[in-house]
Amino acid sequence: MTLHAELAAELAARDGEGLRRRRRLLESPQRAHVRVDGRDYLAFCSNDYLGLASDPRIVAAAKEGAERYGVGAGASHLILGHAAAHHELEAALAAFTGLPQALLFSTGYMANMGVVSALVGRGDAVFADRLNHASLNDAALLSRAAFRRFSHNDLAALERLLLSTPARRRLVIVDAVFSMDGDIAPVPDLLELCVRHDAYLLIDDAHGFGVLGAQGRGTMAHFGIRSDRLIYMATLGKAAGVSGAFVAGSEALAESLVQQARTYIYTTATPPLLAHALLTSLKIIEQEQWRRERLHELAQRLKQGLQGAPWRLLPSDTPIQPLLVGGNAEALALSARLAGEGLLVPAIRPPTVPQGTARLRISLSADHGIDDVDRLVSALRHTA
Ligand SMILES: *Cc1c(COP(=O)(O)O)cnc(C)c1O
């Protein structure tokens, strides 16, 4: 068999298991009401939690950034690609999170790869929650450190692993908000374990930044914690509505990443116009509390509306509200029935989530109205 024939057979097998992934074509900006494949839909698919992805003020800032800096950075940060806008954004992110220094990466995937492989290597150990985002797993594998996973939020299991490791440098890595479940990691307890067992804690706040804590300052603010054992990472393409990510912590940490994080060094700097746009996004995140209040109201409405429905919402106090369906085919069929009624809600299947836990990942945005949630609830109730 040729490579191409083998690939075609593998794709056919995926089809048979209901695991073939297909892309829809988005023809409008990302928001609650979108145009997709030539048709209008109400969508619950994005991570644009605050509804900023097409905010006119941020669009204007991006245009202004393009006028000022052009479209491409043209070089990596360490050559001549580190623009004033990048630098200004790093200072703003450090101030916003209350940490000494922040370092900007082009994507969250790259930030995780960069920070984990810069901090640990052979002879060290990484401990990871089983439900962590794929980028954290890939980062741990790339680092060549011993990689141990513990069951979701199982602090006792983590402690056993920490007690038995011979590794000198120990790094615990978790999603602060789990991307497919919407629950918040017990960060204060994890931190306490790290202090007791001489480990460091990296939290990936992709889904908490902008959403949790006073003024959207994220999961650290949500819990009111601060520690030099904590390394903070968050992304800027979700609630912040643009693109990119950052790692924040001590000056020594940030400066070491500049020297050693390969996904920072060996890549073209992200366009400075995006950093410029993010300065405006950050101000909106800080000032417009109504967006977080709206998210809270929408989640309450959804939970009330689905009481007694045949599927159960997983317990979540974040805009990620997964509806547990179970089988892959069932989840796909439910998602397809909703699409037939003009509602887009993605079916999430293995390997993204464990076998038997296929779900609809309902994600709420401040761009949704109460009437949008009511429409989803009524469609779910009568398709049941
Ligand atoms: C989305 C996500 C990432 C990747 O961030 P990108 O900027 O999209 O590359 C990393 N970690 C978590 C938990 C995420 O949800």
Tab-separated table of C-alpha atoms and ligand atoms in Angstrom:
chain	number	residue	atom	x	y	z
A	1	MET	CA	0.000	0.000	0.000
A	2	THR	CA	1.225	3.496	-0.718
A	3	LEU	CA	1.343	6.078	2.066
A	4	HIS	CA	-1.659	7.810	0.490
A	5	ALA	CA	-3.726	4.630	0.406
A	6	GLU	CA	-2.852	3.950	4.061
A	7	LEU	CA	-3.904	7.464	5.016
A	8	ALA	CA	-7.179	7.096	3.109
A	9	ALA	CA	-7.888	3.824	4.952
A	10	GLU	CA	-7.178	5.485	8.306
A	11	LEU	CA	-9.540	8.339	7.447
A	12	ALA	CA	-12.259	5.862	6.505
A	13	ALA	CA	-11.767	4.127	9.859
A	14	ARG	CA	-12.170	7.472	11.622
A	15	ASP	CA	-15.398	8.043	9.725
A	16	GLY	CA	-16.663	4.660	10.898
A	17	GLU	CA	-16.025	5.541	14.544
A	18	GLY	CA	-17.608	8.973	14.286
A	19	LEU	CA	-14.210	10.543	14.928
A	20	ARG	CA	-13.659	12.345	11.646
A	21	ARG	CA	-13.223	16.055	12.285
A	22	ARG	CA	-14.446	18.552	9.728
A	23	ARG	CA	-13.976	22.263	9.436
A	24	ARG	CA	-16.817	24.688	8.903
A	25	LEU	CA	-16.222	27.919	7.061
A	26	LEU	CA	-16.729	31.058	9.147
A	27	GLU	CA	-17.695	33.963	6.906
A	28	SER	CA	-18.328	36.650	9.537
A	29	PRO	CA	-16.293	37.914	12.503
A	30	GLN	CA	-16.316	35.676	15.557
A	31	ARG	CA	-19.342	36.516	17.715
A	32	ALA	CA	-22.605	35.078	19.032
A	33	HIS	CA	-24.437	35.444	15.721
A	34	VAL	CA	-22.269	34.241	12.863
A	35	ARG	CA	-22.475	33.361	9.208
A	36	VAL	CA	-21.161	29.884	8.479
A	37	ASP	CA	-21.162	28.003	5.178
A	38	GLY	CA	-23.618	30.499	3.739
A	39	ARG	CA	-26.119	30.332	6.593
A	40	ASP	CA	-26.807	32.373	9.751
A	41	TYR	CA	-26.334	30.635	13.082
A	42	LEU	CA	-26.396	31.332	16.783
A	43	ALA	CA	-23.075	29.894	17.977
A	44	PHE	CA	-21.897	28.604	21.355
A	45	CYS	CA	-18.500	27.509	20.073
A	46	SER	CA	-15.916	30.173	20.696
A	47	ASN	CA	-13.525	30.963	23.524
A	48	ASP	CA	-14.281	34.629	22.953
A	49	TYR	CA	-15.787	34.764	26.435
A	50	LEU	CA	-15.913	38.531	26.780
A	51	GLY	CA	-17.142	39.144	23.228
A	52	LEU	CA	-14.027	41.123	22.302
A	53	ALA	CA	-12.899	39.291	19.147
A	54	SER	CA	-14.625	41.808	16.891
A	55	ASP	CA	-14.877	44.762	19.274
A	56	PRO	CA	-14.651	47.949	17.130
A	57	ARG	CA	-12.298	49.646	19.600
A	58	ILE	CA	-9.817	46.776	19.356
A	59	VAL	CA	-10.205	46.634	15.575
A	60	ALA	CA	-9.383	50.386	15.495
A	61	ALA	CA	-6.347	49.790	17.699
A	62	ALA	CA	-5.158	47.024	15.350
A	63	LYS	CA	-5.437	49.441	12.403
A	64	GLU	CA	-3.547	52.091	14.329
A	65	GLY	CA	-0.917	49.462	15.197
A	66	ALA	CA	-0.577	48.549	11.516
A	67	GLU	CA	-0.090	52.210	10.600
A	68	ARG	CA	2.531	52.625	13.285
A	69	TYR	CA	4.424	49.325	13.005
A	70	GLY	CA	3.507	47.797	9.652
A	71	VAL	CA	2.119	44.275	9.369
A	72	GLY	CA	5.045	41.953	10.068
A	73	ALA	CA	7.611	41.950	12.865
A	74	GLY	CA	10.160	40.868	10.269
A	75	ALA	CA	12.553	39.213	12.736
A	76	SER	CA	12.664	37.227	15.955
A	77	HIS	CA	12.645	39.032	19.320
A	78	LEU	CA	16.371	38.482	19.844
A	79	ILE	CA	17.374	39.853	16.460
A	80	LEU	CA	15.355	42.999	15.725
A	81	GLY	CA	11.734	41.927	16.039
A	82	HIS	CA	11.086	43.109	19.615
A	83	ALA	CA	8.953	46.189	18.959
A	84	ALA	CA	7.993	48.920	21.406
A	85	ALA	CA	4.403	47.576	21.343
A	86	HIS	CA	5.568	44.127	22.524
A	87	HIS	CA	7.556	45.721	25.309
A	88	GLU	CA	4.692	47.955	26.386
A	89	LEU	CA	2.289	45.010	26.410
A	90	GLU	CA	4.657	42.930	28.550
A	91	ALA	CA	4.821	45.755	31.100
A	92	ALA	CA	1.022	46.090	31.046
A	93	LEU	CA	0.542	42.323	31.518
A	94	ALA	CA	2.973	42.261	34.444
A	95	ALA	CA	1.097	45.152	36.086
A	96	PHE	CA	-2.279	43.548	35.342
A	97	THR	CA	-1.333	40.219	36.921
A	98	GLY	CA	0.654	41.852	39.722
A	99	LEU	CA	3.793	39.870	38.888
A	100	PRO	CA	7.290	41.293	38.430
A	101	GLN	CA	7.709	40.475	34.735
A	102	ALA	CA	5.843	39.017	31.774
A	103	LEU	CA	7.142	37.575	28.512
A	104	LEU	CA	4.998	37.526	25.383
A	105	PHE	CA	4.771	34.419	23.155
A	106	SER	CA	3.054	34.071	19.780
A	107	THR	CA	0.583	31.397	20.953
A	108	GLY	CA	-0.347	29.524	24.097
A	109	TYR	CA	0.853	26.295	22.576
A	110	MET	CA	4.270	27.838	22.040
A	111	ALA	CA	4.351	29.403	25.510
A	112	ASN	CA	3.773	26.022	27.154
A	113	MET	CA	6.336	24.263	24.966
A	114	GLY	CA	8.829	27.033	25.675
A	115	VAL	CA	8.422	27.411	29.411
A	116	VAL	CA	8.309	23.706	30.333
A	117	SER	CA	11.267	22.703	28.182
A	118	ALA	CA	13.289	25.680	29.417
A	119	LEU	CA	12.664	24.891	33.084
A	120	VAL	CA	13.041	21.103	33.219
A	121	GLY	CA	15.025	18.457	31.377
A	122	ARG	CA	16.571	15.018	31.865
A	123	GLY	CA	16.773	14.112	35.556
A	124	ASP	CA	13.879	16.435	36.460
A	125	ALA	CA	10.205	15.524	36.801
A	126	VAL	CA	6.900	16.934	35.592
A	127	PHE	CA	3.583	16.084	37.316
A	128	ALA	CA	0.449	16.755	35.334
A	129	ASP	CA	-3.308	16.521	35.791
A	130	ARG	CA	-4.826	13.933	33.429
A	131	LEU	CA	-7.254	16.444	31.998
A	132	ASN	CA	-4.607	19.030	31.128
A	133	HIS	CA	-4.617	20.663	27.713
A	134	ALA	CA	-2.675	18.802	25.005
A	135	SER	CA	-0.072	21.569	24.779
A	136	LEU	CA	1.023	20.923	28.381
A	137	ASN	CA	1.379	17.196	27.677
A	138	ASP	CA	3.362	17.837	24.517
A	139	ALA	CA	5.534	20.298	26.407
A	140	ALA	CA	6.295	17.730	29.113
A	141	LEU	CA	7.219	15.103	26.508
A	142	LEU	CA	9.456	17.540	24.650
A	143	SER	CA	11.291	18.471	27.844
A	144	ARG	CA	12.552	14.877	28.336
A	145	ALA	CA	11.877	15.166	32.077
A	146	ALA	CA	10.140	12.184	33.728
A	147	PHE	CA	6.436	12.708	33.018
A	148	ARG	CA	3.906	11.515	35.605
A	149	ARG	CA	0.172	12.100	35.328
A	150	PHE	CA	-2.301	12.038	38.233
A	151	SER	CA	-6.099	11.612	38.094
A	152	HIS	CA	-8.059	14.778	37.734
A	153	ASN	CA	-7.690	17.008	40.832
A	154	ASP	CA	-6.413	14.051	42.905
A	155	LEU	CA	-4.167	15.786	45.424
A	156	ALA	CA	-3.412	12.582	47.337
A	157	ALA	CA	-2.177	10.910	44.145
A	158	LEU	CA	-0.028	13.941	43.365
A	159	GLU	CA	1.443	13.854	46.869
A	160	ARG	CA	2.365	10.159	46.476
A	161	LEU	CA	4.146	10.967	43.229
A	162	LEU	CA	5.983	13.898	44.812
A	163	LEU	CA	7.051	11.742	47.767
A	164	SER	CA	8.480	9.030	45.548
A	165	THR	CA	10.364	11.103	42.995
A	166	PRO	CA	14.142	11.263	43.113
A	167	ALA	CA	14.128	14.301	40.799
A	168	ARG	CA	15.811	17.453	41.970
A	169	ARG	CA	13.664	19.912	40.046
A	170	ARG	CA	9.939	19.164	40.223
A	171	LEU	CA	7.335	20.997	38.205
A	172	VAL	CA	3.591	20.509	38.668
A	173	ILE	CA	1.563	21.690	35.680
A	174	VAL	CA	-2.212	22.181	35.533
A	175	ASP	CA	-4.908	23.972	33.612
A	176	ALA	CA	-6.256	26.598	36.012
A	177	VAL	CA	-9.661	26.165	34.352
A	178	PHE	CA	-10.054	22.832	32.561
A	179	SER	CA	-10.873	23.537	28.961
A	180	MET	CA	-13.330	20.704	28.309
A	181	ASP	CA	-14.897	20.543	31.790
A	182	GLY	CA	-14.969	24.162	32.904
A	183	ASP	CA	-14.017	23.391	36.505
A	184	ILE	CA	-11.368	25.384	38.366
A	185	ALA	CA	-8.238	23.612	39.665
A	186	PRO	CA	-7.697	23.672	43.462
A	187	VAL	CA	-4.739	25.998	43.004
A	188	PRO	CA	-4.198	26.950	46.693
A	189	ASP	CA	-4.034	23.257	47.680
A	190	LEU	CA	-1.723	22.448	44.784
A	191	LEU	CA	0.518	25.323	45.811
A	192	GLU	CA	0.585	24.123	49.378
A	193	LEU	CA	1.682	20.651	48.198
A	194	CYS	CA	4.383	22.230	46.068
A	195	VAL	CA	5.710	24.222	49.019
A	196	ARG	CA	5.760	21.085	51.172
A	197	HIS	CA	7.536	18.965	48.575
A	198	ASP	CA	9.887	21.528	47.088
A	199	ALA	CA	8.116	21.682	43.729
A	200	TYR	CA	7.037	24.567	41.488
A	201	LEU	CA	3.554	25.080	40.079
A	202	LEU	CA	2.865	26.202	36.516
A	203	ILE	CA	-0.753	27.189	35.960
A	204	ASP	CA	-2.176	27.592	32.471
A	205	ASP	CA	-4.900	30.211	32.796
A	206	ALA	CA	-6.051	30.154	29.157
A	207	HIS	CA	-9.703	30.070	30.279
A	208	GLY	CA	-9.467	32.092	33.508
A	209	PHE	CA	-7.602	35.174	32.311
A	210	GLY	CA	-10.083	38.006	31.730
A	211	VAL	CA	-12.922	35.927	33.164
A	212	LEU	CA	-12.109	35.105	36.792
A	213	GLY	CA	-11.069	37.353	39.665
A	214	ALA	CA	-11.591	41.056	40.268
A	215	GLN	CA	-11.309	42.995	36.977
A	216	GLY	CA	-10.677	39.702	35.187
A	217	ARG	CA	-7.182	39.391	36.615
A	218	GLY	CA	-7.431	35.621	36.461
A	219	THR	CA	-7.259	32.552	38.655
A	220	MET	CA	-4.584	33.898	41.030
A	221	ALA	CA	-6.828	36.870	41.785
A	222	HIS	CA	-9.858	34.557	42.065
A	223	PHE	CA	-8.134	32.700	44.914
A	224	GLY	CA	-6.215	35.723	46.234
A	225	ILE	CA	-2.911	33.857	46.064
A	226	ARG	CA	0.624	34.920	45.328
A	227	SER	CA	3.772	32.850	45.610
A	228	ASP	CA	7.242	32.697	44.159
A	229	ARG	CA	6.587	28.981	43.638
A	230	LEU	CA	3.932	29.855	41.099
A	231	ILE	CA	4.609	30.374	37.402
A	232	TYR	CA	1.700	31.951	35.576
A	233	MET	CA	0.799	31.435	31.923
A	234	ALA	CA	-2.253	32.777	30.108
A	235	THR	CA	-3.372	33.173	26.521
A	236	LEU	CA	-4.568	36.258	24.667
A	237	GLY	CA	-6.662	34.655	21.927
A	238	LYS	CA	-9.568	33.667	24.192
A	239	ALA	CA	-11.139	36.223	26.571
A	240	ALA	CA	-8.695	38.895	25.370
A	241	GLY	CA	-10.103	38.394	21.876
A	242	VAL	CA	-6.861	38.740	19.906
A	243	SER	CA	-3.961	36.265	19.765
A	244	GLY	CA	-0.848	35.302	21.695
A	245	ALA	CA	0.092	34.296	25.222
A	246	PHE	CA	2.420	35.217	28.039
A	247	VAL	CA	4.320	33.723	30.930
A	248	ALA	CA	4.701	35.820	34.078
A	249	GLY	CA	6.760	35.473	37.212
A	250	SER	CA	10.056	36.676	38.641
A	251	GLU	CA	12.562	38.716	36.658
A	252	ALA	CA	14.947	35.750	36.762
A	253	LEU	CA	12.254	33.529	35.253
A	254	ALA	CA	11.381	35.914	32.421
A	255	GLU	CA	15.013	36.642	31.646
A	256	SER	CA	15.866	32.913	31.620
A	257	LEU	CA	13.045	32.270	29.175
A	258	VAL	CA	14.486	34.935	26.877
A	259	GLN	CA	17.757	32.979	26.945
A	260	GLN	CA	16.346	29.451	26.801
A	261	ALA	CA	12.755	29.112	25.591
A	262	ARG	CA	13.196	27.771	22.081
A	263	THR	CA	9.670	28.718	20.978
A	264	TYR	CA	10.521	32.297	21.955
A	265	ILE	CA	13.942	32.398	20.335
A	266	TYR	CA	13.535	30.525	17.051
A	267	THR	CA	10.435	32.182	15.684
A	268	THR	CA	9.387	35.469	14.139
A	269	ALA	CA	7.938	37.838	16.718
A	270	THR	CA	4.147	38.118	16.607
A	271	PRO	CA	3.003	41.167	14.593
A	272	PRO	CA	3.398	44.264	16.804
A	273	LEU	CA	-0.040	45.479	15.651
A	274	LEU	CA	-1.529	42.608	17.689
A	275	ALA	CA	0.384	43.685	20.786
A	276	HIS	CA	-0.840	47.225	20.187
A	277	ALA	CA	-4.442	45.979	19.887
A	278	LEU	CA	-4.029	43.938	23.068
A	279	LEU	CA	-3.244	47.086	25.066
A	280	THR	CA	-6.788	48.261	24.290
A	281	SER	CA	-8.219	44.817	25.006
A	282	LEU	CA	-6.526	44.780	28.408
A	283	LYS	CA	-8.105	48.133	29.329
A	284	ILE	CA	-11.557	46.839	28.341
A	285	ILE	CA	-11.041	43.645	30.354
A	286	GLU	CA	-10.132	45.743	33.380
A	287	GLN	CA	-12.934	48.291	33.065
A	288	GLU	CA	-15.989	46.481	31.735
A	289	GLN	CA	-17.158	44.394	34.653
A	290	TRP	CA	-20.601	44.050	33.024
A	291	ARG	CA	-19.128	41.466	30.642
A	292	ARG	CA	-18.252	39.116	33.519
A	293	GLU	CA	-21.605	39.795	35.182
A	294	ARG	CA	-23.362	38.917	31.924
A	295	LEU	CA	-21.470	35.621	31.752
A	296	HIS	CA	-22.620	34.791	35.245
A	297	GLU	CA	-26.263	35.563	34.411
A	298	LEU	CA	-26.103	33.492	31.233
A	299	ALA	CA	-24.671	30.477	33.074
A	300	GLN	CA	-27.381	30.712	35.749
A	301	ARG	CA	-30.072	30.906	33.098
A	302	LEU	CA	-28.679	27.879	31.270
A	303	LYS	CA	-28.478	25.788	34.451
A	304	GLN	CA	-32.036	26.677	35.439
A	305	GLY	CA	-33.312	26.029	31.926
A	306	LEU	CA	-31.754	22.566	31.712
A	307	GLN	CA	-32.906	21.279	35.078
A	308	GLY	CA	-34.573	17.924	34.535
A	309	ALA	CA	-33.306	17.643	30.943
A	310	PRO	CA	-32.096	14.201	29.782
A	311	TRP	CA	-28.454	15.309	29.777
A	312	ARG	CA	-26.558	16.705	32.705
A	313	LEU	CA	-24.436	19.845	32.711
A	314	LEU	CA	-21.056	19.226	34.344
A	315	PRO	CA	-20.607	21.325	37.490
A	316	SER	CA	-18.941	24.538	36.327
A	317	ASP	CA	-18.863	28.155	37.451
A	318	THR	CA	-17.135	29.354	34.310
A	319	PRO	CA	-18.425	30.174	30.806
A	320	ILE	CA	-17.524	26.607	29.765
A	321	GLN	CA	-20.737	24.624	30.363
A	322	PRO	CA	-20.322	21.070	29.057
A	323	LEU	CA	-23.418	18.974	28.511
A	324	LEU	CA	-22.493	15.333	29.077
A	325	VAL	CA	-23.935	13.069	26.376
A	326	GLY	CA	-21.761	9.929	26.512
A	327	GLY	CA	-21.470	8.209	23.140
A	328	ASN	CA	-19.653	9.746	20.185
A	329	ALA	CA	-22.441	9.117	17.698
A	330	GLU	CA	-25.056	10.425	20.126
A	331	ALA	CA	-23.123	13.633	20.756
A	332	LEU	CA	-22.594	14.147	17.032
A	333	ALA	CA	-26.259	13.526	16.283
A	334	LEU	CA	-27.388	15.992	18.935
A	335	SER	CA	-24.977	18.625	17.633
A	336	ALA	CA	-26.244	17.985	14.074
A	337	ARG	CA	-29.900	18.318	15.138
A	338	LEU	CA	-29.136	21.656	16.776
A	339	ALA	CA	-27.277	22.815	13.650
A	340	GLY	CA	-30.415	21.946	11.665
A	341	GLU	CA	-32.211	24.499	13.819
A	342	GLY	CA	-29.557	27.154	13.324
A	343	LEU	CA	-27.617	26.546	16.553
A	344	LEU	CA	-23.937	25.657	16.599
A	345	VAL	CA	-22.648	23.779	19.639
A	346	PRO	CA	-19.573	21.604	19.122
A	347	ALA	CA	-19.560	17.914	19.983
A	348	ILE	CA	-16.291	17.115	21.762
A	349	ARG	CA	-15.166	13.515	21.414
A	350	PRO	CA	-12.197	11.342	22.357
A	351	PRO	CA	-9.244	11.738	22.313
A	352	THR	CA	-9.913	15.324	23.404
A	353	VAL	CA	-12.018	13.926	26.299
A	354	PRO	CA	-11.998	10.421	27.897
A	355	GLN	CA	-13.871	7.546	26.180
A	356	GLY	CA	-17.574	7.486	26.974
A	357	THR	CA	-17.712	11.159	27.952
A	358	ALA	CA	-18.478	12.794	24.603
A	359	ARG	CA	-20.220	16.064	25.243
A	360	LEU	CA	-21.535	19.273	23.819
A	361	ARG	CA	-19.205	22.025	24.930
A	362	ILE	CA	-21.517	24.989	25.368
A	363	SER	CA	-19.394	28.058	25.672
A	364	LEU	CA	-20.941	31.339	26.675
A	365	SER	CA	-19.870	34.800	25.656
A	366	ALA	CA	-20.732	38.286	26.892
A	367	ASP	CA	-21.927	38.790	23.323
A	368	HIS	CA	-24.831	36.388	24.010
A	369	GLY	CA	-28.129	37.704	25.306
A	370	ILE	CA	-30.479	35.930	27.721
A	371	ASP	CA	-32.769	35.286	24.724
A	372	ASP	CA	-29.914	33.417	22.995
A	373	VAL	CA	-29.562	31.062	25.960
A	374	ASP	CA	-33.347	30.613	26.060
A	375	ARG	CA	-33.301	29.602	22.412
A	376	LEU	CA	-30.612	26.994	23.086
A	377	VAL	CA	-32.481	25.619	26.101
A	378	SER	CA	-35.723	25.274	24.196
A	379	ALA	CA	-33.998	23.597	21.224
A	380	LEU	CA	-32.275	21.128	23.557
A	381	ARG	CA	-35.517	20.390	25.355
A	382	HIS	CA	-37.516	19.610	22.265
A	383	THR	CA	-34.787	17.652	20.439
A	384	ALA	CA	-34.358	15.415	23.492
B	1	LIG	C1	-6.238	27.224	23.969
B	1	LIG	C2	-5.317	26.677	25.008
B	1	LIG	C3	-3.936	26.715	24.845
B	1	LIG	C4	-3.308	27.124	23.539
B	1	LIG	O1	-3.368	28.493	23.377
B	1	LIG	P1	-3.295	29.084	21.901
B	1	LIG	O2	-2.952	30.516	22.111
B	1	LIG	O3	-4.619	28.866	21.294
B	1	LIG	O4	-2.194	28.332	21.205
B	1	LIG	C5	-3.133	26.308	25.884
B	1	LIG	N1	-3.673	25.852	27.038
B	1	LIG	C6	-5.005	25.779	27.219
B	1	LIG	C7	-5.539	25.277	28.516
B	1	LIG	C8	-5.866	26.179	26.208
B	1	LIG	O5	-7.180	26.073	26.370
